[in-house]
Tab-separated table of C-alpha atoms in Angstrom:
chain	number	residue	atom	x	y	z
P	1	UNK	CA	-46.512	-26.217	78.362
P	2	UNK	CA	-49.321	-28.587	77.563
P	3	UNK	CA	-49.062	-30.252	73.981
P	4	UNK	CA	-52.006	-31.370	71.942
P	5	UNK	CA	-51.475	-34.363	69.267
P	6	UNK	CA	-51.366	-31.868	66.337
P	7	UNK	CA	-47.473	-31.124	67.179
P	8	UNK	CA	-48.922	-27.651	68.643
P	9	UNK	CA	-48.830	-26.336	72.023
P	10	UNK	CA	-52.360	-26.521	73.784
P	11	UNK	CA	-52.075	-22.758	74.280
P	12	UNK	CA	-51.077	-21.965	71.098
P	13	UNK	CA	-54.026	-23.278	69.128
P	14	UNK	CA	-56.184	-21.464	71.449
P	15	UNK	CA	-54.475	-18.338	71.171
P	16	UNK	CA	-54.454	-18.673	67.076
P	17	UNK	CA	-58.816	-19.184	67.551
P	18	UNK	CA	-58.632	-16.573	70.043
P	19	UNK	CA	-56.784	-13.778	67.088
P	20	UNK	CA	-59.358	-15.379	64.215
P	21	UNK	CA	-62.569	-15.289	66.591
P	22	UNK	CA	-61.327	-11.453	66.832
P	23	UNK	CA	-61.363	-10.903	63.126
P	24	UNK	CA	-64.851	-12.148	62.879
P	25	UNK	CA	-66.072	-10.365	65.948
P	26	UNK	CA	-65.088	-6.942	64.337
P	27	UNK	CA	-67.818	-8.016	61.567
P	28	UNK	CA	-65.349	-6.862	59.384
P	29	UNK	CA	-64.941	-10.892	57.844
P	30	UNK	CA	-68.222	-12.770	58.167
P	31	UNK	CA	-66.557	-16.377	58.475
P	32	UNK	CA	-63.594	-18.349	57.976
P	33	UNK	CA	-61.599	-21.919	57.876
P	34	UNK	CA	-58.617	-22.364	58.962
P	35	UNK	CA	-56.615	-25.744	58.531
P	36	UNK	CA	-53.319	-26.264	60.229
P	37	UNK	CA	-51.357	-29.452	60.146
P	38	UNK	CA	-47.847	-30.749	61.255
P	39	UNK	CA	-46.784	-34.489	61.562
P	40	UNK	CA	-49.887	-35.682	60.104
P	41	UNK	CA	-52.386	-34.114	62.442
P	42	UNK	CA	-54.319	-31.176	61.207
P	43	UNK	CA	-56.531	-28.622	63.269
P	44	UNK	CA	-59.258	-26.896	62.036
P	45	UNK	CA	-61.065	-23.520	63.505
P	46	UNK	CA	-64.235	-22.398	61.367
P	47	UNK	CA	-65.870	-19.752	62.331
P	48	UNK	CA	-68.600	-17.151	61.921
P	49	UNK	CA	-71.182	-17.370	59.318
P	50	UNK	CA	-71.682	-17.390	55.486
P	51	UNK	CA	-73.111	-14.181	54.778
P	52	UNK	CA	-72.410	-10.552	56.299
P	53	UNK	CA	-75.808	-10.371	57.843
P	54	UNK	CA	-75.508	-13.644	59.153
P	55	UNK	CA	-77.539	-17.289	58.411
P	56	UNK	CA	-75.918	-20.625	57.830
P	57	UNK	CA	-72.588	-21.074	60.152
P	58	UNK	CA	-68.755	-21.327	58.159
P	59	UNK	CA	-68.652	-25.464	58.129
P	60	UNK	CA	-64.922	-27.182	57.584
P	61	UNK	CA	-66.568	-28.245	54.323
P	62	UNK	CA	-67.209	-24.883	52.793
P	63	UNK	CA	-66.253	-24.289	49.359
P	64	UNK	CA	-64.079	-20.759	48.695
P	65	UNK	CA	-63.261	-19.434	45.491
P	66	UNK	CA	-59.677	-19.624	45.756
P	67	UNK	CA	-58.292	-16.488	43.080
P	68	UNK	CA	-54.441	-16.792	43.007
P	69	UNK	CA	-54.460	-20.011	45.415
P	70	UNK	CA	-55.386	-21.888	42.588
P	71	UNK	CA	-51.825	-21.509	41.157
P	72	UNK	CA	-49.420	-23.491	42.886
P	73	UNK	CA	-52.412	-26.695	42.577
P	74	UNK	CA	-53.028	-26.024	38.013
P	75	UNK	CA	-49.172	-25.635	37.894
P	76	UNK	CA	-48.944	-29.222	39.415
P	77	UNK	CA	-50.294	-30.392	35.831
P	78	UNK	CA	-47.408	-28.735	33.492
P	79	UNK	CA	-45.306	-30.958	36.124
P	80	UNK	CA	-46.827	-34.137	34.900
P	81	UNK	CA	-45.983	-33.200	31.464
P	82	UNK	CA	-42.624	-32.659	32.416
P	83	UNK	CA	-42.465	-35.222	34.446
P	84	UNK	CA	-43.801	-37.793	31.311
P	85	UNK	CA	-41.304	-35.595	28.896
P	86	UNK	CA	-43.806	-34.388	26.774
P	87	UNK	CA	-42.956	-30.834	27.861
P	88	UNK	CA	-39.289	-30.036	28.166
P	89	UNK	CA	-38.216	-26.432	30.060
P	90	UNK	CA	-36.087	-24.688	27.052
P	91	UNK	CA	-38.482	-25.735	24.032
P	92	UNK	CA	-40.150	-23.120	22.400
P	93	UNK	CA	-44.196	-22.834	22.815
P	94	UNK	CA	-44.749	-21.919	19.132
P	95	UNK	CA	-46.225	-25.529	18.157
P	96	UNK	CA	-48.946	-25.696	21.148
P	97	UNK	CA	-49.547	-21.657	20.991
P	98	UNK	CA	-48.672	-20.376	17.330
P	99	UNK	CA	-50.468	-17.204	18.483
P	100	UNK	CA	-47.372	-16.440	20.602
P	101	UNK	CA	-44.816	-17.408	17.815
P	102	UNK	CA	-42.865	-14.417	15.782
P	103	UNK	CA	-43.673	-12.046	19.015
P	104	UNK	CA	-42.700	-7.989	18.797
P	105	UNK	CA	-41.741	-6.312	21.967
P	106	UNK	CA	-41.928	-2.714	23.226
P	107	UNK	CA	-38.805	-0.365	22.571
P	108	UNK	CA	-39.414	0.840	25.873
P	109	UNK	CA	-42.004	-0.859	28.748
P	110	UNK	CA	-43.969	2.423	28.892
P	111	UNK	CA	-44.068	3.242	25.424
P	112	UNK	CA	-46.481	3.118	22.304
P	113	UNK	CA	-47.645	0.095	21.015
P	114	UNK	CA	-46.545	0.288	17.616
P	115	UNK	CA	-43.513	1.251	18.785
P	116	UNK	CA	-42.013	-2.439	18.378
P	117	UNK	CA	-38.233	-4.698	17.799
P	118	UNK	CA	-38.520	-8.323	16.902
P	119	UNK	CA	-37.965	-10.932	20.205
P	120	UNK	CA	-34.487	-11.917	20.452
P	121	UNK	CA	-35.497	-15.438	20.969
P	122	UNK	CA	-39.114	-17.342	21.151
P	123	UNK	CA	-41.165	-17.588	24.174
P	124	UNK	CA	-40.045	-20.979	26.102
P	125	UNK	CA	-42.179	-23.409	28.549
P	126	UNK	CA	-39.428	-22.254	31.255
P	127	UNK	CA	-40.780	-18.205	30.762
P	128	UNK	CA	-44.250	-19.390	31.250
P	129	UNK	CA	-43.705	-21.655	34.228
P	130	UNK	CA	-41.757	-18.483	35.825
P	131	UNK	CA	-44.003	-15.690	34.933
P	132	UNK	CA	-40.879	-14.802	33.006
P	133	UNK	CA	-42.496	-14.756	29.092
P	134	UNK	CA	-42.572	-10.595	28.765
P	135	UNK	CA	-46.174	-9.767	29.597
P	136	UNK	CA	-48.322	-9.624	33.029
P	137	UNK	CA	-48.919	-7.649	35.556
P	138	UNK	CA	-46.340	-4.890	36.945
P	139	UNK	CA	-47.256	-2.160	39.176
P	140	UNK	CA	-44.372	-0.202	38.346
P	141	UNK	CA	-46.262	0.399	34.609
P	142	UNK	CA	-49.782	0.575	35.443
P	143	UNK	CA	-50.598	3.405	33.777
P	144	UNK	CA	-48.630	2.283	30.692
P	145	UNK	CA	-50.328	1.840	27.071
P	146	UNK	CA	-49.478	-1.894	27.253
P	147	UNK	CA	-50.969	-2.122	30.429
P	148	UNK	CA	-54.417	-0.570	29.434
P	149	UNK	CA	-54.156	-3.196	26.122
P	150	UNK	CA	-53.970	-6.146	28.578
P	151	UNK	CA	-56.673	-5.492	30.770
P	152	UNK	CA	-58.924	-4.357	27.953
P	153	UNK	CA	-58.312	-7.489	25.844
P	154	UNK	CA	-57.823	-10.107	28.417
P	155	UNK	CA	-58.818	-9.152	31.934
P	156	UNK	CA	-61.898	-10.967	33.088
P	157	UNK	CA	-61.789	-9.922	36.630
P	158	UNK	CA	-65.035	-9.830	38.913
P	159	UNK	CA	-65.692	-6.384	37.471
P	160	UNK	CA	-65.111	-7.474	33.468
P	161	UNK	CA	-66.981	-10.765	33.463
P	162	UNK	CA	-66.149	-13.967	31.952
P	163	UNK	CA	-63.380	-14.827	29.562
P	164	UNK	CA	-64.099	-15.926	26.341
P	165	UNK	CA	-62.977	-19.442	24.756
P	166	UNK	CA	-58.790	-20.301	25.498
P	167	UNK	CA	-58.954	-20.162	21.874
P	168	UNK	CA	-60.247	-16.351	21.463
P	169	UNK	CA	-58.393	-15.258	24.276
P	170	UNK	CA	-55.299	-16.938	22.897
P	171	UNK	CA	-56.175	-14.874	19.660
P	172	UNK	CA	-56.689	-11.652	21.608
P	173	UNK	CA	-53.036	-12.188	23.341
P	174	UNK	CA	-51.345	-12.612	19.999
P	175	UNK	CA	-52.902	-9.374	18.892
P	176	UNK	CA	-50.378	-7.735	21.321
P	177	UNK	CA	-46.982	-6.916	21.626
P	178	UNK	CA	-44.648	-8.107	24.623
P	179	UNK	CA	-43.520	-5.517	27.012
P	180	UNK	CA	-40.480	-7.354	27.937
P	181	UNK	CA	-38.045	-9.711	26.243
P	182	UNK	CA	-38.624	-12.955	27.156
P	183	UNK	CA	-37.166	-14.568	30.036
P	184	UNK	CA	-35.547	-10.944	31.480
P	185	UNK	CA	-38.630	-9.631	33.887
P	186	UNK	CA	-40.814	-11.827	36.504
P	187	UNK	CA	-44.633	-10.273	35.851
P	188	UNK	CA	-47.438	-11.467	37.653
P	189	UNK	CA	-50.163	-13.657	36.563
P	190	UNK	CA	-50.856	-13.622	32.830
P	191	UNK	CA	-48.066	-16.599	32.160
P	192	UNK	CA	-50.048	-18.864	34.275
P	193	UNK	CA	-53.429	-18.558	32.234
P	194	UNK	CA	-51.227	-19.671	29.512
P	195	UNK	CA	-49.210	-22.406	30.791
P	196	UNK	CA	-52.901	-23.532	31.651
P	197	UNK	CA	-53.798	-23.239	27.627
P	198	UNK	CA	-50.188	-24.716	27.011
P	199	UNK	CA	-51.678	-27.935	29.262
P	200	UNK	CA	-54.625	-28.262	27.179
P	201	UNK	CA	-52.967	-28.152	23.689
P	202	UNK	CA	-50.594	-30.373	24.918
P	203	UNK	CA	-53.042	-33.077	26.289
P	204	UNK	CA	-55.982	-32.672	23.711
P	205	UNK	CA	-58.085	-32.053	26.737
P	206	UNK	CA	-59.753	-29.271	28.918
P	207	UNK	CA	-57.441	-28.118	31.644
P	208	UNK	CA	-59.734	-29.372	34.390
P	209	UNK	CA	-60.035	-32.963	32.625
P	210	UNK	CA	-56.568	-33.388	32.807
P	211	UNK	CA	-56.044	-31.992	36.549
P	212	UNK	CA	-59.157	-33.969	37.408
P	213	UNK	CA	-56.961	-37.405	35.896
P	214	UNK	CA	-53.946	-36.656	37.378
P	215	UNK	CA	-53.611	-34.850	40.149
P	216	UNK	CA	-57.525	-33.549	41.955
P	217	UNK	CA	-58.715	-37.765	41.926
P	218	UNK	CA	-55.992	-39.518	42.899
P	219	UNK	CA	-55.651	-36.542	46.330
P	220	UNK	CA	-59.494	-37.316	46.845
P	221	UNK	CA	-59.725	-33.800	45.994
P	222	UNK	CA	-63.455	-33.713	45.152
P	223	UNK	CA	-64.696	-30.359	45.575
P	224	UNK	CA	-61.937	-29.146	43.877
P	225	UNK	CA	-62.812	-27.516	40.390
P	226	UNK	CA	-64.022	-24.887	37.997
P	227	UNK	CA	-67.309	-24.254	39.276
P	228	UNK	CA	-69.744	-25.629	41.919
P	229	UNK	CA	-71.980	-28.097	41.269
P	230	UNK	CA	-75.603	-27.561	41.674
P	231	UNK	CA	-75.840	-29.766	44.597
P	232	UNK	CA	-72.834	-28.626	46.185
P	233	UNK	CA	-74.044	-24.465	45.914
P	234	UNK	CA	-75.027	-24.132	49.718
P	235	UNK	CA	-71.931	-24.654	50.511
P	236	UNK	CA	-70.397	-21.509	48.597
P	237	UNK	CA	-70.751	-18.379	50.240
P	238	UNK	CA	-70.943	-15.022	48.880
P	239	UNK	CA	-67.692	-12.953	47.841
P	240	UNK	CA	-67.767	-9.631	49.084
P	241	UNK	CA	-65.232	-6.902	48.048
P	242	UNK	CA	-66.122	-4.388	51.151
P	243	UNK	CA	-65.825	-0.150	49.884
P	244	UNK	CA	-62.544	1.150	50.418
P	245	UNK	CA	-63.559	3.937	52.340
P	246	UNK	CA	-66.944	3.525	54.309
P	247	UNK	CA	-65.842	-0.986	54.718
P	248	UNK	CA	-69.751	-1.711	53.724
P	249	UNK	CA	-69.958	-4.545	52.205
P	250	UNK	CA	-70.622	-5.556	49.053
P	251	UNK	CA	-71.185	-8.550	47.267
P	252	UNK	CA	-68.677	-9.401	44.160
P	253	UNK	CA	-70.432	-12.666	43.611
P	254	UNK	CA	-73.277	-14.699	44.417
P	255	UNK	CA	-73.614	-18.223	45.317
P	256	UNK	CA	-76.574	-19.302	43.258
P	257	UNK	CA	-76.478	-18.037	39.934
P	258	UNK	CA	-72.749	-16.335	40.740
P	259	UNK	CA	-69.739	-17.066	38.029
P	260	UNK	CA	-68.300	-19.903	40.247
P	261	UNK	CA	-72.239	-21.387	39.879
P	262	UNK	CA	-71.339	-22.482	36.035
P	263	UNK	CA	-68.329	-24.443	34.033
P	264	UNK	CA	-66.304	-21.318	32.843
P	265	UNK	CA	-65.571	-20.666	28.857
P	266	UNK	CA	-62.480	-20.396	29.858
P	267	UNK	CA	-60.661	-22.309	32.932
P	268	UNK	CA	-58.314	-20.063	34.288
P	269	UNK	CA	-55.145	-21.952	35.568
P	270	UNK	CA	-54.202	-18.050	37.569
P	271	UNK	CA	-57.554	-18.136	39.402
P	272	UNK	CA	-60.148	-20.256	39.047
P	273	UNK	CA	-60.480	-22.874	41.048
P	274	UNK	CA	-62.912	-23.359	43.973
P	275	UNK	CA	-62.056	-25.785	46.904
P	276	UNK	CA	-62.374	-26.339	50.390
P	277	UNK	CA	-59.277	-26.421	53.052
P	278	UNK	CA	-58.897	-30.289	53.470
P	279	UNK	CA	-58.323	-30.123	49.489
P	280	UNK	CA	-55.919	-28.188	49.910
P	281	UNK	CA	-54.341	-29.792	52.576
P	282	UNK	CA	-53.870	-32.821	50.663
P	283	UNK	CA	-52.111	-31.314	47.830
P	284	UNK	CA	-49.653	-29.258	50.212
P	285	UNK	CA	-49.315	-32.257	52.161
P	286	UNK	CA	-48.118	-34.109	49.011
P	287	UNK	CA	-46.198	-31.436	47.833
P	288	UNK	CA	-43.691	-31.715	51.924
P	289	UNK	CA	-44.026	-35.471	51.445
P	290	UNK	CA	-41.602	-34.844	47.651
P	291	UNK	CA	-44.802	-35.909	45.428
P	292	UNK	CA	-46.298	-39.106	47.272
P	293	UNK	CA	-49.587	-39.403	48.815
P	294	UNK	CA	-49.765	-42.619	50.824
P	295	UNK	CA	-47.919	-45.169	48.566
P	296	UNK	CA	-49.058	-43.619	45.317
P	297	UNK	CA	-46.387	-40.818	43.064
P	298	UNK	CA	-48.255	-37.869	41.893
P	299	UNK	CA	-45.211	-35.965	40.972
P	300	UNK	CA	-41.797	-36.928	40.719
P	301	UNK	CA	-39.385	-35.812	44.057
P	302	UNK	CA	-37.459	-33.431	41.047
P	303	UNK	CA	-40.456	-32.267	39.889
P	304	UNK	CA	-41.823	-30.879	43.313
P	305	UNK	CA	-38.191	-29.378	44.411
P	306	UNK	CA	-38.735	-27.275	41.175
P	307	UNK	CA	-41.649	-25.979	42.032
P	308	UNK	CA	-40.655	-24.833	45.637
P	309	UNK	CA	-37.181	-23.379	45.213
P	310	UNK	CA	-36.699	-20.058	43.653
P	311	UNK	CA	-36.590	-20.190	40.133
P	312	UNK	CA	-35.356	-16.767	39.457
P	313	UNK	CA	-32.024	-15.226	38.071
P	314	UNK	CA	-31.011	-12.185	40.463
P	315	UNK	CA	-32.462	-9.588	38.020
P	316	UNK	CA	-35.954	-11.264	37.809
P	317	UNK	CA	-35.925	-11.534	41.566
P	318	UNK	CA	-35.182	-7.797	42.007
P	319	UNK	CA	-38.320	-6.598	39.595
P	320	UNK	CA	-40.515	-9.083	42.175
P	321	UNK	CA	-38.914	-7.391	45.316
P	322	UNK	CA	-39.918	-4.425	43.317
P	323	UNK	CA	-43.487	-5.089	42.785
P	324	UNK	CA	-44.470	-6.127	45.493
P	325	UNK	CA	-42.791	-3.892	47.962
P	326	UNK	CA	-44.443	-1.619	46.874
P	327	UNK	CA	-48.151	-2.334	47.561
P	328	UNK	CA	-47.385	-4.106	51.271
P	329	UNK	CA	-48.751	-1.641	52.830
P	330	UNK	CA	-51.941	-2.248	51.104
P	331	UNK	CA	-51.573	-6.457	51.656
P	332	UNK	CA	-50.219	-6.517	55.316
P	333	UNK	CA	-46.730	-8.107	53.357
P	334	UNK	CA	-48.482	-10.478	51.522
P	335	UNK	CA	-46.394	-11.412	48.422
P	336	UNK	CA	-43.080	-10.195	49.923
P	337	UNK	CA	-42.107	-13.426	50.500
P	338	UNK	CA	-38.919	-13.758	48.181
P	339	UNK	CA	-38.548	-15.755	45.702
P	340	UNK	CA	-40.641	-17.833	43.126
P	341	UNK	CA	-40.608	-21.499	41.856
P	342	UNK	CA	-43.560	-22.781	39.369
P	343	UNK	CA	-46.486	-21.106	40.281
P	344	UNK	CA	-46.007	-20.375	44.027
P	345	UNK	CA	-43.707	-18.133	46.075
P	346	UNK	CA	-40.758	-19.641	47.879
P	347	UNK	CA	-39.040	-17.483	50.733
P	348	UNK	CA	-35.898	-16.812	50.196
P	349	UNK	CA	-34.937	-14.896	52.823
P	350	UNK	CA	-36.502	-14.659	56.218
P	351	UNK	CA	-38.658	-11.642	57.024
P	352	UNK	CA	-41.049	-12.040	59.186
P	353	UNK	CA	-42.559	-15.170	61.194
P	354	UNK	CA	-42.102	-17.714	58.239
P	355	UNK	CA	-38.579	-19.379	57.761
P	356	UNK	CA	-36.731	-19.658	54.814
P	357	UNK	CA	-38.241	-22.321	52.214
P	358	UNK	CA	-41.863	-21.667	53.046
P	359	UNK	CA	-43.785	-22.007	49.882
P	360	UNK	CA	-47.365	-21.492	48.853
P	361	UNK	CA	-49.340	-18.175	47.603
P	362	UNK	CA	-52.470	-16.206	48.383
P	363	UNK	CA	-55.284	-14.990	46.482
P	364	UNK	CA	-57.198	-11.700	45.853
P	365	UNK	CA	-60.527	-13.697	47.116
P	366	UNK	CA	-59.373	-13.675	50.875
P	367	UNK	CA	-57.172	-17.210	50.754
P	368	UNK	CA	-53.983	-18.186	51.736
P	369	UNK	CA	-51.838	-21.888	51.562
P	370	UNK	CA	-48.475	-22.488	52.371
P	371	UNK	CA	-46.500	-25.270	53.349
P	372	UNK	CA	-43.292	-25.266	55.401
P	373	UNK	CA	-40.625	-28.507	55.205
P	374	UNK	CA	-38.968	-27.487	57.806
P	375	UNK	CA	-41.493	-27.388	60.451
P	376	UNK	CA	-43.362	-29.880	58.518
P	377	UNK	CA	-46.434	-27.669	58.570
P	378	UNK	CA	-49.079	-26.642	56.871
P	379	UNK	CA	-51.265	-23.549	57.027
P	380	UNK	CA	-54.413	-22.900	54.983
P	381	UNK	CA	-56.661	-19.708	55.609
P	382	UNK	CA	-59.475	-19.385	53.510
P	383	UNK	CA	-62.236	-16.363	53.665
P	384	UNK	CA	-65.112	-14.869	51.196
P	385	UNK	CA	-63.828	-11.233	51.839
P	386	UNK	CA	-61.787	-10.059	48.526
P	387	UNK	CA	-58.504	-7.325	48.988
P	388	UNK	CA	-60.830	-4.330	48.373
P	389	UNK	CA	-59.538	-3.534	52.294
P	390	UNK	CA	-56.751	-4.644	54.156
P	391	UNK	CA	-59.230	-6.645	56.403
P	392	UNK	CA	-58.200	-10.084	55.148
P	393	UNK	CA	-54.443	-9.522	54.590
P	394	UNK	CA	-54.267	-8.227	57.789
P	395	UNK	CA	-56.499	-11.628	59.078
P	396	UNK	CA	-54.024	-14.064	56.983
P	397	UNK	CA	-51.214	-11.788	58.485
P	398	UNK	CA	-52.074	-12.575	61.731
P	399	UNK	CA	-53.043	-15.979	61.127
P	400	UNK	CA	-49.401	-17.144	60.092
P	401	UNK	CA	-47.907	-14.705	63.382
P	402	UNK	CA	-49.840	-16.643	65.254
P	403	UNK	CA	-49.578	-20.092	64.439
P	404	UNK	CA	-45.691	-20.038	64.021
P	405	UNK	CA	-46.175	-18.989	67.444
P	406	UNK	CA	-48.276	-22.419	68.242
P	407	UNK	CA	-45.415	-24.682	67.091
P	408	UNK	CA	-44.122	-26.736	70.140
């Protein structure tokens, strides 16, 4: 079989453009870019167009909002402070985020608010770099007072709008009790928005500033960020979150004058961040090659091996394999990947085309990054169709089938 200098088989990349051009075809996803990589080469396949109804053509350089991709990138800055020992793992958050000091938790994880017992212990960096600290998402208690609570105070979701200042929503958080102890159940997504306030306590700076220093610069990530630039706009397409039933589309945000369009109040650290797939591939590429890019440390080797081994004790593991087995049939097994480190999923166990050790995440905008050290591999997939339909999961599905298929 024919080999091309990317360290896939000739066939193979054709066959992955071949199952992408498909997705596109069934106008179901306007466009895409997809990045692959192994032993230094990369391989890139964009196709279709920006909009639904057609116009400018998907370019390599088009900027995605990235959702829940941006986490395994923001955590990379709680790493530096580790790193530089001005966080430690087991110190309480109190002094950075007094809002979260002297916490009450639930009785019971479906019960009344005011229905409270003192925390056995405070609230640690550790729980917020696990999604451990006793608050998030869990769709085993959606319909739960404390649920309703969070999303009321602190959601700012395409559908809510924007969040206020970290400050505010820091205040809003403290207003409410925790649903778990800390450090007993993984929950998604909340404890990275604060270990992305915890960052900017610690530093004296904006989040962004300090990723922008320390990690986006020195990876020549440059159209990494916040928001898009004015003069960088044309290149952002439209996110659509297509109807559940009927598939029309529809558009969650604009381009021009959109939410990405403006710096955010608030920089969310769980899903803010816009960037383009060669970004990307230089931070997963720095994260196989143990923190170095070229000759220069970003993170220490210690400091990336926590990140991408599982983190979690066996009874936070089973409330993940919990969660998220139960909505797979809704995300084509996205999420069910195992384990989780700081800020990304690592596989732990090997269930479908991925081995063992793959780690990355996806977002609810269409995206998905992971990197694999055993194959040396990289795979970034990044659309502007949102999980309002399986249309996407079912495209990044495919997408990783198909490429661990490529591998020569």
């Amino acid at each position: 079989m024919a080999t091309s200098s990317t360290g896939f088989s000739d066939q193979g990349l054709r066959r992955l453009r071949e199952v992408l051009a498909g997705h596109v075809e069934s106008q179901r996803i306007p466009g895409l870019v997809a990045l692959v990589s192994r032993g230094g080469h990369s391989h890139v396949e964009a196709l279709g167009t920006m909009r639904h109804d057609g116009g400018a053509p998907m370019r390599r350089d088009t900027i995605f909002r990235m959702a829940s991709t941006s986490k395994p990138v923001t955590m990379a800055a709680a790493m530096v402070l580790l790193d530089e020992c001005r966080l430690r793992l087991d110190d309480p958050v109190d002094p950075w985020l007094p809002e979260l000091a002297d916490r009450r938790v639930l009785k019971r994880p479906d019960g009344p608010l005011e229905d409270t017992v003192p925390a056995m212990r405070p609230i640690t960096v550790r729980d917020l770099l696990t999604s451990t600290f006793g608050l998030g998402v869990d769709f085993e208690s959606m319909a739960s007072p404390i649920r309703a609570a969070t999303f009321e105070r602190l959601d700012y979701s395409v559908a809510s709008g924007p969040a206020p200042d970290p400050d505010e929503w820091m205040r809003r958080l403290g207003e409410l009790p925790l649903q778990y102890q800390p450090g007993v159940r993984w929950q998604y997504d909340l404890s990275s928005e604060v270990a992305g306030v915890l960052v900017s306590r610690v530093t004296g700076q904006p989040l962004e500033t300090f990723l922008r220093e320390r990690i986006l610069d020195p990876l020549g990530m440059n159209d990494t960020a916040f928001h898009v630039p004015a003069d960088k706009i044309d290149r952002l397409p439209p996110l659509y979150g297509p109807d559940p039933q009927t598939g029309e589309f529809a558009v969650w945000d604009q381009a021009a004058g959109g939410r990405s369009s403006t710096p955010p109040a608030f920089q969310g650290a769980g899903g803010g961040l816009v960037s383009t797939a060669d970004d990307y591939h230089s931070y997963f590429r720095m994260l196989l090659n143990h923190g170095m890019h070229g000759s220069e440390r970003i993170l220490s080797r210690t400091a990336v091996e926590l990140m991408t081994t599982n983190r979690l004790s066996p009874g936070q593991q089973a409330a993940r394999d919990t969660m998220f087995s139960g909505v797979a049939h809704l995300s084509c097994g996205q999420g069910t990947s195992g384990g989780w480190g700081f800020g990304m999923a690592v596989r732990t166990a090997r269930s479908d085309y991925a081995p063992i050790g793959q780690f990355g995440w996806f977002g609810g905008t269409g995206t998905t990054a992971y990197a694999d050290p055993a194959n040396q591999l990289t795979g970034i997939l990044l659309t502007q169709v949102g999980l309002s339909t399986p249309d996407s999961p079912r495209a990044m599905n495919d997408f990783w089938t198909t490429l661990y298929q490529a591998i020569d």
